[in-house]
Amino acid sequence: MPLHHNSDYSIGKTSSIDIRLLSIFVTVVESGGFTQAQEPLNIALSSISTYIQDLETRLGIKLCNRGRGGFSLTENGQVVYAEACKLFASVDQFNANVASLNGKLTGELKIGILDNSTMSPNTRVQDVIHRFSAQHPDVHIIIKVLSSDEIEDELSAGTLHLGIGLFSDAGKHLRVIHRFPISVDLFCGYQSPLFTEDTIDIEAIQEAGYAKGCYAPDMKSPLAQSLPPATASSYLSEGLAFLILSGRYIGFLPRRYAANWVSNKEMRTLPQELFSHEVQLALVVRKGEHVGPVLHTFLESFAAFTASD
């Protein structure tokens, strides 16, 4: 989408003031609004508003809507945000590349993970981070907990370096570095009528409320055909667990994630021979992206770590 700007303003005239204002703008967007941005920016609400107005004046365009309807970006604001993210990513990459010339890694490593993806015993990313951060303490590691769709979107936008999630079509835009199998079961909560049943069959399952989440089987699979239509959903495990514990819904969760609730008799595993299955988490990067020294070194560390298993 083209950026419509005032003819008196040129991107070629970008100054240190513009960089500062763009940084504030990016923080506002990523915080979800002016009020939420006060803490990370450590400046007053009135000052944030003034800075954004200054940026809009310098660019000659309106970037965002604010008021009773809440905070939202205009179409031009979305373009400026995306370009600003690219700008700051390029600056970070420049700093990292220059620092690497003397053998020192600096900069940021941004990782997006699906919540509770560490529940797989085969996910070794936390161990790689342990070794990597010990060897390269000046690299600032940022972890964002997101849905798989959000991880894919942020990888495409260049605001993440790598991600861990469930990607049904990973080969199209993403390069898979490694896969981690994770065991998934179907659960009911202690308030569900199924919790005290001695025998549970397909008919009983089909009469229950069903909450769909990211660990559900593929809709085309035979397993999915035995499930009732979803009447609730959450694509983060914490939300799905909340629905299951209400007793009104059954749903799929990683086995290790639900283990404490099962041992405390707050959840029950429904017949594993009927409903248990395995999904494949994937560690991915954006396909075709230039891999800078920080990401390259991290991926090398990951390859060395997994090869030693």
Tab-separated table of N, CA and C in Angstrom, residues 188-189 210-212 231-251 267:
chain	number	residue	atom	x	y	z
A	188	CYS	N	-11.699	-33.653	30.457
A	188	CYS	CA	-12.886	-33.007	31.009
A	188	CYS	C	-12.535	-32.502	32.397
A	189	GLY	N	-13.301	-31.544	32.909
A	189	GLY	CA	-13.070	-31.001	34.241
A	189	GLY	C	-13.871	-31.746	35.295
A	210	TYR	N	-17.912	-28.974	23.542
A	210	TYR	CA	-16.537	-29.134	23.078
A	210	TYR	C	-15.907	-27.774	22.814
A	211	ALA	N	-14.747	-27.536	23.415
A	211	ALA	CA	-13.986	-26.303	23.202
A	211	ALA	C	-12.795	-26.613	22.308
A	212	LYS	N	-12.693	-25.938	21.200
A	212	LYS	CA	-11.624	-26.192	20.238
A	212	LYS	C	-10.413	-25.323	20.528
A	231	THR	N	-18.441	-25.469	20.537
A	231	THR	CA	-19.314	-24.394	21.022
A	231	THR	C	-18.527	-23.356	21.824
A	232	ALA	N	-17.205	-23.533	21.901
A	232	ALA	CA	-16.307	-22.565	22.540
A	232	ALA	C	-14.917	-22.787	21.953
A	233	SER	N	-14.038	-21.828	22.134
A	233	SER	CA	-12.688	-21.992	21.591
A	233	SER	C	-11.703	-21.078	22.299
A	234	SER	N	-10.455	-21.484	22.296
A	234	SER	CA	-9.339	-20.660	22.752
A	234	SER	C	-8.087	-21.222	22.112
A	235	TYR	N	-7.300	-20.359	21.498
A	235	TYR	CA	-6.103	-20.842	20.820
A	235	TYR	C	-4.850	-20.667	21.680
A	236	LEU	N	-5.052	-20.395	22.978
A	236	LEU	CA	-3.975	-20.456	23.952
A	236	LEU	C	-4.390	-21.453	25.021
A	237	SER	N	-3.442	-22.244	25.502
A	237	SER	CA	-3.757	-23.351	26.403
A	237	SER	C	-4.383	-22.886	27.705
A	238	GLU	N	-3.952	-21.743	28.217
A	238	GLU	CA	-4.498	-21.265	29.487
A	238	GLU	C	-5.992	-20.995	29.373
A	239	GLY	N	-6.403	-20.401	28.260
A	239	GLY	CA	-7.824	-20.152	28.051
A	239	GLY	C	-8.604	-21.439	27.902
A	240	LEU	N	-8.017	-22.406	27.195
A	240	LEU	CA	-8.692	-23.686	27.004
A	240	LEU	C	-8.819	-24.441	28.333
A	241	ALA	N	-7.776	-24.405	29.150
A	241	ALA	CA	-7.836	-25.043	30.464
A	241	ALA	C	-8.940	-24.431	31.317
A	242	PHE	N	-9.101	-23.129	31.229
A	242	PHE	CA	-10.157	-22.438	31.960
A	242	PHE	C	-11.531	-22.972	31.547
A	243	LEU	N	-11.733	-23.153	30.244
A	243	LEU	CA	-13.012	-23.672	29.752
A	243	LEU	C	-13.238	-25.105	30.216
A	244	ILE	N	-12.192	-25.931	30.164
A	244	ILE	CA	-12.314	-27.329	30.581
A	244	ILE	C	-12.630	-27.414	32.072
A	245	LEU	N	-11.935	-26.627	32.890
A	245	LEU	CA	-12.155	-26.651	34.333
A	245	LEU	C	-13.542	-26.159	34.725
A	246	SER	N	-14.196	-25.408	33.838
A	246	SER	CA	-15.565	-24.968	34.132
A	246	SER	C	-16.535	-26.138	34.184
A	247	GLY	N	-16.132	-27.272	33.595
A	247	GLY	CA	-17.000	-28.442	33.569
A	247	GLY	C	-18.001	-28.451	32.435
A	248	ARG	N	-18.039	-27.378	31.676
A	248	ARG	CA	-19.016	-27.276	30.583
A	248	ARG	C	-18.461	-27.774	29.251
A	249	TYR	N	-17.135	-27.953	29.187
A	249	TYR	CA	-16.518	-28.303	27.911
A	249	TYR	C	-15.437	-29.362	28.096
A	250	ILE	N	-15.251	-30.159	27.065
A	250	ILE	CA	-14.080	-31.018	26.946
A	250	ILE	C	-13.144	-30.366	25.938
A	251	GLY	N	-11.859	-30.711	25.995
A	251	GLY	CA	-10.919	-30.109	25.052
A	251	GLY	C	-9.564	-30.791	25.104
A	267	MET	N	-8.985	-32.517	36.662
A	267	MET	CA	-9.265	-32.917	35.286
A	267	MET	C	-9.162	-34.429	35.185
